């Protein structure tokens, strides 16, 4: 009777049905896939100590981003101990590494945002020029391991949950207060918070202290040039993590003329943007990513205007 019913069904339905049977028999469940890989023991332990596994098993489509044991070894002993001592924190972190709404396969060029099981964003960026795909700037080193009802990807670092947008992060940090206060004073708060996929380069307070005092006075007395200078630190419509940066790559800023920001690699492996060095990188935000600079970026036209006042920038 069962075979007879199948014969009466459309051929496309029968094919899908049979493929489903083969798939369910061929691919392991998520825990077996993790154990078979042999490099996820810490992640497995954390999953088993939380209540995440039943949700994964019952989901018709899922994606798991699993940090390797090496990834967990990058955490400080204090951070690892804090996770072990706080069951709620551990569960929240594990839930962030799981997507229950879809089985996401990495293929081609993809820049998308997924939603984790605890309702946070996970940014997937493909950097074809360097043959790298990242999740929140973390290298996805193991890709597209098929599981029953889902897919597994391995990470070389533990994901950090974004909790604020780029400008909020700057406002909340005392060492970045000069830049964010200038943005607010210039009436640019809406401008800096409308895009949801942006890269923001923020000079720290020490960078402003390095700036020639008369140059700062000029900018404060010329609002248009101040706004251009602040906008020169923002790239819209793309999130560029350091794994996607290479020497001489250019990024268009959102100042009036979309002046280019050039990535420069030092012989010591450091990264810079124009004349500034990136001193802190890949700070994940709800609307993109922040990189902290040790110098203030000023567009060429504004530099010329400053020079016309007899002020020489170092």
Short mmCIF file of C-alpha atoms in Angstrom, two decimals:
data_model
loop_
_atom_site.label_atom_id
_atom_site.label_comp_id
_atom_site.label_asym_id
_atom_site.label_seq_id
_atom_site.Cartn_x
_atom_site.Cartn_y
_atom_site.Cartn_z
CA UNK A 1 0.00 0.00 0.00
CA UNK A 2 2.82 2.45 0.89
CA UNK A 3 4.60 1.78 -2.45
CA UNK A 4 1.35 2.13 -4.35
CA UNK A 5 0.73 5.54 -2.85
CA UNK A 6 4.21 6.69 -3.84
CA UNK A 7 3.58 5.60 -7.45
CA UNK A 8 0.45 7.74 -7.53
CA UNK A 9 2.34 10.87 -6.40
CA UNK A 10 3.96 13.35 -8.85
CA UNK A 11 7.48 12.29 -9.85
CA UNK A 12 9.03 15.50 -8.45
CA UNK A 13 7.45 14.82 -5.06
CA UNK A 14 8.67 11.23 -5.08
CA UNK A 15 12.22 12.38 -5.88
CA UNK A 16 12.19 14.94 -3.06
CA UNK A 17 10.77 12.36 -0.68
CA UNK A 18 13.42 9.76 -1.53
CA UNK A 19 16.21 12.32 -1.35
CA UNK A 20 14.93 13.27 2.08
CA UNK A 21 15.17 9.66 3.18
CA UNK A 22 18.70 9.36 1.83
CA UNK A 23 19.74 12.64 3.45
CA UNK A 24 18.38 11.68 6.85
CA UNK A 25 20.24 8.37 6.66
CA UNK A 26 23.50 9.81 5.28
CA UNK A 27 24.23 12.86 7.43
CA UNK A 28 24.99 12.59 11.16
CA UNK A 29 23.27 14.59 13.86
CA UNK A 30 25.06 17.72 15.02
CA UNK A 31 26.69 16.18 18.10
CA UNK A 32 28.08 13.23 16.13
CA UNK A 33 29.40 15.64 13.47
CA UNK A 34 31.16 17.68 16.15
CA UNK A 35 32.67 14.61 17.80
CA UNK A 36 33.78 13.14 14.47
CA UNK A 37 35.67 16.34 13.60
CA UNK A 38 37.79 15.82 16.71
CA UNK A 39 38.53 19.48 17.49
CA UNK A 40 35.42 20.77 19.24
CA UNK A 41 35.64 19.17 22.70
CA UNK A 42 35.22 22.45 24.63
CA UNK A 43 32.27 23.53 22.50
CA UNK A 44 30.67 20.09 22.92
CA UNK A 45 31.13 20.30 26.68
CA UNK A 46 29.51 23.73 26.83
CA UNK A 47 26.61 22.63 24.63
CA UNK A 48 25.95 19.61 26.83
CA UNK A 49 25.98 21.75 29.98
CA UNK A 50 23.25 24.01 28.57
CA UNK A 51 19.80 23.26 27.17
CA UNK A 52 20.69 24.20 23.56
CA UNK A 53 21.10 20.70 22.09
CA UNK A 54 17.38 19.71 22.21
CA UNK A 55 16.47 22.93 20.37
CA UNK A 56 19.02 22.17 17.67
CA UNK A 57 17.82 18.56 17.36
CA UNK A 58 14.17 19.61 17.05
CA UNK A 59 14.79 22.36 14.50
CA UNK A 60 13.96 21.51 10.85
CA UNK A 61 16.79 23.76 9.64
CA UNK A 62 19.76 25.00 11.65
CA UNK A 63 23.28 26.42 11.37
CA UNK A 64 25.92 25.95 14.04
CA UNK A 65 29.06 28.10 14.20
CA UNK A 66 31.43 26.07 16.36
CA UNK A 67 34.67 27.52 17.76
CA UNK A 68 37.47 24.97 17.73
CA UNK A 69 39.41 24.01 20.84
CA UNK A 70 42.17 26.31 19.58
CA UNK A 71 39.62 29.14 19.42
CA UNK A 72 38.72 28.64 23.08
CA UNK A 73 42.42 28.55 23.99
CA UNK A 74 42.64 32.18 22.82
CA UNK A 75 40.36 33.26 25.67
CA UNK A 76 42.12 34.46 28.80
CA UNK A 77 42.01 32.05 31.77
CA UNK A 78 39.82 34.61 33.57
CA UNK A 79 37.32 34.77 30.69
CA UNK A 80 37.16 30.99 30.43
CA UNK A 81 36.68 30.67 34.19
CA UNK A 82 33.92 33.28 34.09
CA UNK A 83 32.07 31.16 31.53
CA UNK A 84 32.48 28.01 33.60
CA UNK A 85 31.18 29.77 36.70
CA UNK A 86 28.16 31.42 35.08
CA UNK A 87 25.67 28.96 33.57
CA UNK A 88 23.44 31.73 32.18
CA UNK A 89 26.36 33.45 30.48
CA UNK A 90 27.52 30.16 29.02
CA UNK A 91 24.03 29.37 27.71
CA UNK A 92 23.72 32.83 26.16
CA UNK A 93 27.08 32.48 24.39
CA UNK A 94 26.25 29.00 23.09
CA UNK A 95 22.85 30.18 21.86
CA UNK A 96 24.59 32.97 19.95
CA UNK A 97 26.59 30.40 17.97
CA UNK A 98 23.39 28.69 16.78
CA UNK A 99 20.92 29.78 14.09
CA UNK A 100 17.59 27.91 14.20
CA UNK A 101 15.85 29.65 11.29
CA UNK A 102 17.88 28.26 8.38
CA UNK A 103 20.63 25.92 7.25
CA UNK A 104 23.10 28.45 5.87
CA UNK A 105 25.58 27.16 3.29
CA UNK A 106 28.62 29.20 2.33
CA UNK A 107 28.80 29.59 -1.42
CA UNK A 108 29.95 32.34 -3.77
CA UNK A 109 30.03 35.94 -2.60
CA UNK A 110 27.83 36.50 0.42
CA UNK A 111 27.47 39.49 2.71
CA UNK A 112 24.46 38.73 4.85
CA UNK A 113 23.22 39.03 8.41
CA UNK A 114 21.85 35.96 10.18
CA UNK A 115 19.81 35.92 13.39
CA UNK A 116 21.07 33.74 16.22
CA UNK A 117 18.78 31.62 18.38
CA UNK A 118 18.93 34.32 21.08
CA UNK A 119 17.98 37.04 18.58
CA UNK A 120 21.33 38.72 17.92
CA UNK A 121 22.95 39.41 14.55
CA UNK A 122 25.78 37.37 13.07
CA UNK A 123 27.53 39.08 10.17
CA UNK A 124 28.78 36.91 7.32
CA UNK A 125 31.27 38.62 5.02
CA UNK A 126 33.01 37.18 1.96
CA UNK A 127 36.35 38.73 0.97
CA UNK A 128 37.05 37.10 -2.38
CA UNK A 129 40.32 38.95 -2.89
CA UNK A 130 41.85 37.14 0.11
CA UNK A 131 39.78 33.93 -0.20
CA UNK A 132 38.30 34.43 3.25
CA UNK A 133 34.81 34.20 4.72
CA UNK A 134 34.18 35.56 8.21
CA UNK A 135 31.49 35.56 10.88
CA UNK A 136 31.72 38.83 12.82
CA UNK A 137 35.26 39.13 11.48
CA UNK A 138 36.20 35.64 12.72
CA UNK A 139 37.69 33.31 10.14
CA UNK A 140 35.40 30.43 9.15
CA UNK A 141 38.05 27.73 8.75
CA UNK A 142 35.74 24.71 8.39
CA UNK A 143 32.84 25.17 6.01
CA UNK A 144 29.63 23.42 5.07
CA UNK A 145 29.77 20.23 7.12
CA UNK A 146 26.37 18.68 6.43
CA UNK A 147 24.34 17.42 9.38
CA UNK A 148 20.88 15.97 9.67
CA UNK A 149 18.61 19.02 9.10
CA UNK A 150 21.48 21.50 9.21
CA UNK A 151 25.02 22.62 8.54
CA UNK A 152 28.12 23.10 10.69
CA UNK A 153 30.87 25.71 10.27
CA UNK A 154 34.06 25.81 12.34
CA UNK A 155 35.55 29.06 13.68
CA UNK A 156 39.08 29.98 14.74
CA UNK A 157 37.81 32.34 17.49
CA UNK A 158 34.82 32.57 19.79
CA UNK A 159 32.14 35.00 18.61
CA UNK A 160 31.44 38.15 20.61
CA UNK A 161 27.80 39.19 20.96
CA UNK A 162 27.24 42.77 19.71
CA UNK A 163 25.35 44.87 22.25
CA UNK A 164 25.43 48.43 20.87
CA UNK A 165 25.84 50.33 17.61
CA UNK A 166 29.17 51.80 16.52
CA UNK A 167 28.60 55.29 17.88
CA UNK A 168 27.12 54.02 21.15
CA UNK A 169 30.25 51.96 21.71
CA UNK A 170 32.35 55.08 21.17
CA UNK A 171 30.18 57.14 23.50
CA UNK A 172 30.47 54.48 26.21
CA UNK A 173 34.27 54.45 26.05
CA UNK A 174 36.07 57.34 27.80
CA UNK A 175 39.14 56.95 25.54
CA UNK A 176 37.00 57.66 22.44
CA UNK A 177 35.02 60.56 23.88
CA UNK A 178 36.61 63.38 21.83
CA UNK A 179 35.51 61.95 18.49
CA UNK A 180 32.00 61.04 19.61
CA UNK A 181 31.49 64.40 21.34
CA UNK A 182 32.49 66.14 18.12
CA UNK A 183 30.01 64.05 16.14
CA UNK A 184 27.20 64.99 18.53
CA UNK A 185 28.21 68.67 18.62
CA UNK A 186 28.27 68.79 14.80
CA UNK A 187 24.70 67.49 14.64
CA UNK A 188 25.84 64.31 12.86
CA UNK A 189 24.39 61.75 15.26
CA UNK A 190 21.59 60.71 12.83
CA UNK A 191 24.08 60.61 9.95
CA UNK A 192 26.34 58.19 11.81
CA UNK A 193 23.52 55.87 12.93
CA UNK A 194 21.33 55.35 9.84
CA UNK A 195 23.36 52.63 8.10
CA UNK A 196 23.29 49.08 9.42
CA UNK A 197 26.37 47.80 7.60
CA UNK A 198 29.16 50.27 8.20
CA UNK A 199 32.82 50.50 9.08
CA UNK A 200 33.83 53.28 11.46
CA UNK A 201 37.42 54.33 12.11
CA UNK A 202 37.55 56.20 15.44
CA UNK A 203 40.66 58.14 16.47
CA UNK A 204 41.26 57.73 20.19
CA UNK A 205 41.66 60.73 22.49
CA UNK A 206 45.45 60.45 22.28
CA UNK A 207 45.17 60.92 18.50
CA UNK A 208 43.49 64.30 19.01
CA UNK A 209 46.17 65.29 21.51
CA UNK A 210 48.78 64.67 18.78
CA UNK A 211 46.97 67.03 16.43
CA UNK A 212 48.43 70.54 16.08
CA UNK A 213 46.32 72.68 18.51
CA UNK A 214 45.82 75.41 15.91
CA UNK A 215 44.50 72.81 13.46
CA UNK A 216 41.91 71.75 16.02
CA UNK A 217 41.00 75.39 16.59
CA UNK A 218 40.57 75.82 12.84
CA UNK A 219 38.23 72.84 12.59
CA UNK A 220 36.15 74.02 15.54
CA UNK A 221 35.72 77.44 13.92
CA UNK A 222 34.92 75.99 10.46
CA UNK A 223 31.91 73.67 10.89
CA UNK A 224 31.80 72.52 7.25
CA UNK A 225 35.41 71.33 7.34
CA UNK A 226 34.84 69.72 10.75
CA UNK A 227 31.91 67.74 9.35
CA UNK A 228 33.97 66.66 6.34
CA UNK A 229 36.76 65.51 8.65
CA UNK A 230 34.41 63.49 10.83
CA UNK A 231 32.66 61.90 7.81
CA UNK A 232 36.09 60.98 6.41
CA UNK A 233 36.25 58.29 9.12
CA UNK A 234 33.13 56.42 8.00
CA UNK A 235 32.57 53.80 5.26
CA UNK A 236 28.97 52.90 4.50
CA UNK A 237 27.22 49.85 3.07
CA UNK A 238 30.04 47.45 3.94
CA UNK A 239 31.66 45.94 7.00
CA UNK A 240 35.41 45.59 6.52
CA UNK A 241 37.09 43.47 9.18
CA UNK A 242 40.87 43.26 9.29
CA UNK A 243 40.88 39.78 7.72
CA UNK A 244 39.46 41.45 4.61
CA UNK A 245 42.10 44.21 4.45
CA UNK A 246 45.17 44.09 2.25
CA UNK A 247 47.89 46.55 1.31
CA UNK A 248 46.83 49.38 -1.04
CA UNK A 249 43.15 48.48 -0.85
CA UNK A 250 41.01 51.62 -0.95
CA UNK A 251 37.70 52.27 0.79
CA UNK A 252 35.35 55.17 -0.11
CA UNK A 253 34.56 57.45 2.80
CA UNK A 254 31.22 59.22 3.11
CA UNK A 255 32.59 62.75 3.06
CA UNK A 256 31.28 65.04 0.32
CA UNK A 257 33.75 63.79 -2.32
CA UNK A 258 33.94 60.17 -1.11
CA UNK A 259 37.67 60.56 -0.56
CA UNK A 260 39.54 57.27 -0.44
CA UNK A 261 40.87 55.62 2.68
CA UNK A 262 43.89 53.47 1.83
CA UNK A 263 44.89 50.36 3.75
CA UNK A 264 48.64 50.15 4.39
CA UNK A 265 50.35 47.05 5.78
CA UNK A 266 53.54 47.50 7.81
CA UNK A 267 56.50 45.14 7.65
CA UNK A 268 55.68 44.19 11.24
CA UNK A 269 52.21 43.00 10.23
CA UNK A 270 50.46 46.14 11.45
CA UNK A 271 47.63 47.77 9.54
CA UNK A 272 47.11 51.45 8.90
CA UNK A 273 44.57 53.71 7.22
CA UNK A 274 46.31 56.53 5.37
CA UNK A 275 48.78 57.97 7.91
CA UNK A 276 47.02 56.45 10.95
CA UNK A 277 47.78 53.11 12.57
CA UNK A 278 44.98 50.76 13.65
CA UNK A 279 45.65 50.15 17.35
CA UNK A 280 42.46 48.22 18.15
CA UNK A 281 40.48 46.33 15.57
CA UNK A 282 37.34 44.34 14.78
CA UNK A 283 35.12 45.72 17.54
CA UNK A 284 31.77 44.20 16.58
CA UNK A 285 28.68 46.43 16.75
CA UNK A 286 25.01 45.95 15.93
CA UNK A 287 25.43 48.13 12.84
CA UNK A 288 28.93 47.14 11.74
CA UNK A 289 32.49 47.26 12.99
CA UNK A 290 34.88 49.75 14.64
CA UNK A 291 38.63 50.11 14.25
CA UNK A 292 40.45 52.48 16.62
CA UNK A 293 43.15 54.76 15.17
CA UNK A 294 46.15 56.50 16.71
CA UNK A 295 45.85 59.57 14.44
CA UNK A 296 43.07 61.79 13.10
CA UNK A 297 42.24 61.41 9.40
CA UNK A 298 41.80 64.72 7.53
CA UNK A 299 40.71 64.97 3.87
CA UNK A 300 43.25 66.58 1.53
CA UNK A 301 41.04 69.58 0.75
CA UNK A 302 40.68 70.32 4.46
CA UNK A 303 44.44 69.90 4.95
CA UNK A 304 45.00 72.52 2.23
CA UNK A 305 42.53 74.88 3.92
CA UNK A 306 44.41 74.44 7.20
CA UNK A 307 47.75 74.99 5.45
CA UNK A 308 46.40 78.21 3.95
CA UNK A 309 46.12 79.52 7.50
CA UNK A 310 49.86 79.02 7.94
CA UNK A 311 49.33 75.87 10.00
CA UNK A 312 51.60 72.93 9.20
CA UNK A 313 50.33 69.47 10.11
CA UNK A 314 52.92 66.98 11.33
#
